[in-house]
Tab-separated table of C-alpha atoms in Angstrom:
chain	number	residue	atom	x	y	z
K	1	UNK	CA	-40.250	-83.816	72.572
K	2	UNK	CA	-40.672	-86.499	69.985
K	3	UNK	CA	-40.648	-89.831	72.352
K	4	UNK	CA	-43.143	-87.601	74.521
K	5	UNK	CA	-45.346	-88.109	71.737
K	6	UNK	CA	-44.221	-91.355	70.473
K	7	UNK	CA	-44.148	-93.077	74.035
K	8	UNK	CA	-47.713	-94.327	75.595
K	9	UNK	CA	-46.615	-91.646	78.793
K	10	UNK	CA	-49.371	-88.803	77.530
K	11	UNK	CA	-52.943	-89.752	77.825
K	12	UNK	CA	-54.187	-88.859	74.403
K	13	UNK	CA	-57.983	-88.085	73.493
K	14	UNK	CA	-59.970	-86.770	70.731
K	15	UNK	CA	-62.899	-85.666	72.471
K	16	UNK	CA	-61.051	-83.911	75.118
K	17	UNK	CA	-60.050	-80.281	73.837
K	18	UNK	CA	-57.106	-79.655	76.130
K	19	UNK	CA	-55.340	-83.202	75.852
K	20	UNK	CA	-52.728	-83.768	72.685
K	21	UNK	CA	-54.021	-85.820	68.900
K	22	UNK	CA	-52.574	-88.566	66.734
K	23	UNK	CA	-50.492	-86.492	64.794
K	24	UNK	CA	-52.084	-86.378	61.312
K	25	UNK	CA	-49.165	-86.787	58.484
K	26	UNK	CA	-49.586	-84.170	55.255
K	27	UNK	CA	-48.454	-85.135	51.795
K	28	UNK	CA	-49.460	-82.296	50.745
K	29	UNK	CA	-47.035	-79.761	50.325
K	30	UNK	CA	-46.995	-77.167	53.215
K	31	UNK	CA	-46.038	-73.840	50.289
K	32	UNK	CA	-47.082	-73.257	46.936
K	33	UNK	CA	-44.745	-71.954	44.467
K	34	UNK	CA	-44.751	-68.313	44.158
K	35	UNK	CA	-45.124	-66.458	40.961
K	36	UNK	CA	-43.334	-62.826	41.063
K	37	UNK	CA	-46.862	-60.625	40.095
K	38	UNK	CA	-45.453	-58.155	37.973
K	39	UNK	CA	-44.866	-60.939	35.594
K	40	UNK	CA	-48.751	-61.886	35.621
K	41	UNK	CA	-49.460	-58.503	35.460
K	42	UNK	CA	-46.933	-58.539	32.000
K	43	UNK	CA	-48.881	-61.326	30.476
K	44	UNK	CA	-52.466	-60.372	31.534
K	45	UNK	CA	-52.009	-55.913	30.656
K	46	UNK	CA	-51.279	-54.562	27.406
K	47	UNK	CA	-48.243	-52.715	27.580
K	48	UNK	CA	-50.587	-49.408	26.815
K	49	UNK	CA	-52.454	-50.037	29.848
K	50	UNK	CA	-49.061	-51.084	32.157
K	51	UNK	CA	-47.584	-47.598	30.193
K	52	UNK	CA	-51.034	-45.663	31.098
K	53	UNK	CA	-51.084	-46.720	34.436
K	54	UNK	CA	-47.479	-44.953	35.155
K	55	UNK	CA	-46.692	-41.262	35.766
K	56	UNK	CA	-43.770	-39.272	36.661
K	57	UNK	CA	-44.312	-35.778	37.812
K	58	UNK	CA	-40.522	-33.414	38.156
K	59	UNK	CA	-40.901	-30.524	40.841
K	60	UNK	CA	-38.553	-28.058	41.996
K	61	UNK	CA	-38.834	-26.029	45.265
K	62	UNK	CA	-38.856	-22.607	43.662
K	63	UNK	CA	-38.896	-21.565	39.921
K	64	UNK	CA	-36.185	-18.864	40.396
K	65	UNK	CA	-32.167	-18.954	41.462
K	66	UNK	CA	-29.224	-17.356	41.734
K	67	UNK	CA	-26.838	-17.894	38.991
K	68	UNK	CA	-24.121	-20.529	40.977
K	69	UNK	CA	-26.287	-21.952	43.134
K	70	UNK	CA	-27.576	-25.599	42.773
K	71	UNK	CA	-30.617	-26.500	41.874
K	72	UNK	CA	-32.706	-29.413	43.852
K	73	UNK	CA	-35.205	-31.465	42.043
K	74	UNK	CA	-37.213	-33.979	42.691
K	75	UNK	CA	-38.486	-36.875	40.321
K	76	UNK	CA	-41.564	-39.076	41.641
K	77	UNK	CA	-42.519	-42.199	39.493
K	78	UNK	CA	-46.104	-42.945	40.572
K	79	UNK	CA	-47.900	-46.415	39.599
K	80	UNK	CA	-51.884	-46.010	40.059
K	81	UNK	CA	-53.065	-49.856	39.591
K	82	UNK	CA	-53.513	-51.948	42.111
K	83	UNK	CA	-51.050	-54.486	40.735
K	84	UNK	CA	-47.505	-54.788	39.967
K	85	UNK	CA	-46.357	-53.064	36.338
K	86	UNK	CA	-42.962	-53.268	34.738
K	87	UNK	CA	-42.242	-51.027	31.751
K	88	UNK	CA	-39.747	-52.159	29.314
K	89	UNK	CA	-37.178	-49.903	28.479
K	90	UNK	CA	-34.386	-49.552	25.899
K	91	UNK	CA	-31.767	-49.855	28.001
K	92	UNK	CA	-30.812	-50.860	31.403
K	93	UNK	CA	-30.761	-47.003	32.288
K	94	UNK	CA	-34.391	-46.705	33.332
K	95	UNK	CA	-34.722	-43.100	32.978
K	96	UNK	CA	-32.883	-40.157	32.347
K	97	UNK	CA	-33.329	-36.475	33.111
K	98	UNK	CA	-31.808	-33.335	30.760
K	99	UNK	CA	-31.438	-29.840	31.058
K	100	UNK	CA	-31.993	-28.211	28.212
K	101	UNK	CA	-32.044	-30.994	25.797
K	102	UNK	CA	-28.382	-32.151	27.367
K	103	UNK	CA	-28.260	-35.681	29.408
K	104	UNK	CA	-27.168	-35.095	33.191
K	105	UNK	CA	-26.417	-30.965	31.938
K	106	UNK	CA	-23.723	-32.670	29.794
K	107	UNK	CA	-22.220	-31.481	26.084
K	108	UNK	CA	-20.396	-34.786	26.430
K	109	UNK	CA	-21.455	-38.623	26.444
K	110	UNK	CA	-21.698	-39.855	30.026
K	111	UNK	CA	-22.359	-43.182	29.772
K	112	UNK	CA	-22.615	-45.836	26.859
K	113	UNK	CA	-25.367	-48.015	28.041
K	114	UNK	CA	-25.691	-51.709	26.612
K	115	UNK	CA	-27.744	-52.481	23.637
K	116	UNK	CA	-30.178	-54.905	25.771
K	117	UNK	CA	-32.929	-53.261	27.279
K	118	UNK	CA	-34.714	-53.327	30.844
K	119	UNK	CA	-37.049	-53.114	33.054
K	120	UNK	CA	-38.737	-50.154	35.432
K	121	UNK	CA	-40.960	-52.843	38.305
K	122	UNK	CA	-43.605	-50.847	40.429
K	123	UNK	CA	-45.083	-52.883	42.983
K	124	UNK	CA	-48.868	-52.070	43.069
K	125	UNK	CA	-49.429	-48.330	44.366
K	126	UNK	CA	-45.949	-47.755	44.748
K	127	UNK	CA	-44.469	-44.564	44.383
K	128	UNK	CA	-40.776	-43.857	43.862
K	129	UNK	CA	-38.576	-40.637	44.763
K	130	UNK	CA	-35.520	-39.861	43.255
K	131	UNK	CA	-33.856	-36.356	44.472
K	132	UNK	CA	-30.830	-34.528	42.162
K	133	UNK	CA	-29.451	-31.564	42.192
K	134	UNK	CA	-27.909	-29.284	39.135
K	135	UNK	CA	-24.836	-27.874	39.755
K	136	UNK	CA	-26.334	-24.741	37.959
K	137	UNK	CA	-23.067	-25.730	35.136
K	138	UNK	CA	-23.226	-27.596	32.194
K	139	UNK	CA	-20.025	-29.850	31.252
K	140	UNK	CA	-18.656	-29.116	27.845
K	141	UNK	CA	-15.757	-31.506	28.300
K	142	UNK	CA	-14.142	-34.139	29.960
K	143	UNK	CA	-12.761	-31.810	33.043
K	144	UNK	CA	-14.072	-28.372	31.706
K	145	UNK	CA	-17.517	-26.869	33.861
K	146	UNK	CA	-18.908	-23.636	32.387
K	147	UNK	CA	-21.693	-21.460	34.124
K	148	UNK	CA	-25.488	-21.835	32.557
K	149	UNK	CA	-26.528	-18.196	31.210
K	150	UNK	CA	-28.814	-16.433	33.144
K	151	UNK	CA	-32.612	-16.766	31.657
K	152	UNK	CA	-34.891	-19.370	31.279
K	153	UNK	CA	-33.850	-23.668	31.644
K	154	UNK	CA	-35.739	-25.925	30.904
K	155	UNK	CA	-35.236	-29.425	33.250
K	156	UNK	CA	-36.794	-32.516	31.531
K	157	UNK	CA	-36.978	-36.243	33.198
K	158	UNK	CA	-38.544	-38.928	31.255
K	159	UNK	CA	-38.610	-42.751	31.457
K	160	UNK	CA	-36.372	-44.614	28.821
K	161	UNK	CA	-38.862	-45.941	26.521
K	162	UNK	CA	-39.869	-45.076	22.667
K	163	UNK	CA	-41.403	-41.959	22.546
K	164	UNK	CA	-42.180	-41.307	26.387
K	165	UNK	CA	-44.377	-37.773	25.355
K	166	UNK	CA	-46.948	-40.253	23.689
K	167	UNK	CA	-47.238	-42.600	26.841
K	168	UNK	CA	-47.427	-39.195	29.496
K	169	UNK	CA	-44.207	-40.442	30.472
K	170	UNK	CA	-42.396	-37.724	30.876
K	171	UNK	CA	-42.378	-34.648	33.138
K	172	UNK	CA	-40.567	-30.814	32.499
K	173	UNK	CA	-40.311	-28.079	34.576
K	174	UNK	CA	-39.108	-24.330	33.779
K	175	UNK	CA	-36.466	-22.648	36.223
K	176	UNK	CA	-35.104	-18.990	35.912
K	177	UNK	CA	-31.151	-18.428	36.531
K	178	UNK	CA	-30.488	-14.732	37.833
């Protein structure tokens, strides 16, 4: 294709929409360099605003169940700008969710997440789904499960930041065990 358009064998003219130009050389460059938006949106918001901006709502699909049973839930992170947040959190675990004041329905320490923190990115609009279920148990040890009482549970997910009840970033629902 090139010594088509280097050779004298095409008739070129300007005037004439339909025949082939002088290709016209660009220095310029042909891309820009990209800037990930979240990060202009970290420089340009107050973390207040970027925090504000953020919800999380916890739902389950009925309040009551039967004692063994699991219980689905649903967590949805919601981010109402119209530009990219991040939240920093305290730890690379982004959020956590706790029944009855116990991470994961747990008596014992899960996880030992590292003492660097991290960050929760929502693209502008974007809303995020996470589904879990309980087991309906609560883990008092290593390989040891034990049935929650019947009554009243409270299930708790919040986003990993300092107090998340100041910021509305944090969601509980009530479920009955019968």
């Amino acid at each position: 294709m090139r010594r088509i358009y280097e050779s004298d064998a095409l008739k070129r003219d300007e005037t004439e929409p339909l025949t082939p130009r002088e290709r016209e050389r660009q220095e310029q460059p042909q891309t820009f360099r990209s800037i990930e938006s979240s990060a202009w949106s970290d420089r340009l918001l107050p973390n207040r605003i970027r925090r504000g901006s953020v919800s999380i709502r916890l739902a389950t699909p009925d309040r009551t169940f039967e004692q063994g049973s699991s219980i689905p839930f649903e967590i949805t992170m919601k981010n109402s700008l119209p530009i990219p947040v991040s939240i920093e959190t305290r730890s690379p675990l982004l959020w956590t969710w706790t029944v009855d004041g116990h991470v994961e329905a747990s008596h014992v320490s899960l996880r030992d997440p590292p003492d660097r923190t991290g960050k929760l990115y929502l693209d502008r609009g974007e809303r995020k789904t996470i589904r879990r279920n309980w087991s309906g148990m609560f883990r008092i040890s290593e390989r040891e499960w034990e049935p929650a009482d019947p009554g009243e549970h409270t299930i708790r997910a919040q986003i990993n930041v300092e107090n998340p009840e100041q910021s509305n970033l944090r969601d509980e629902t009530t479920v009955r065990i019968s």
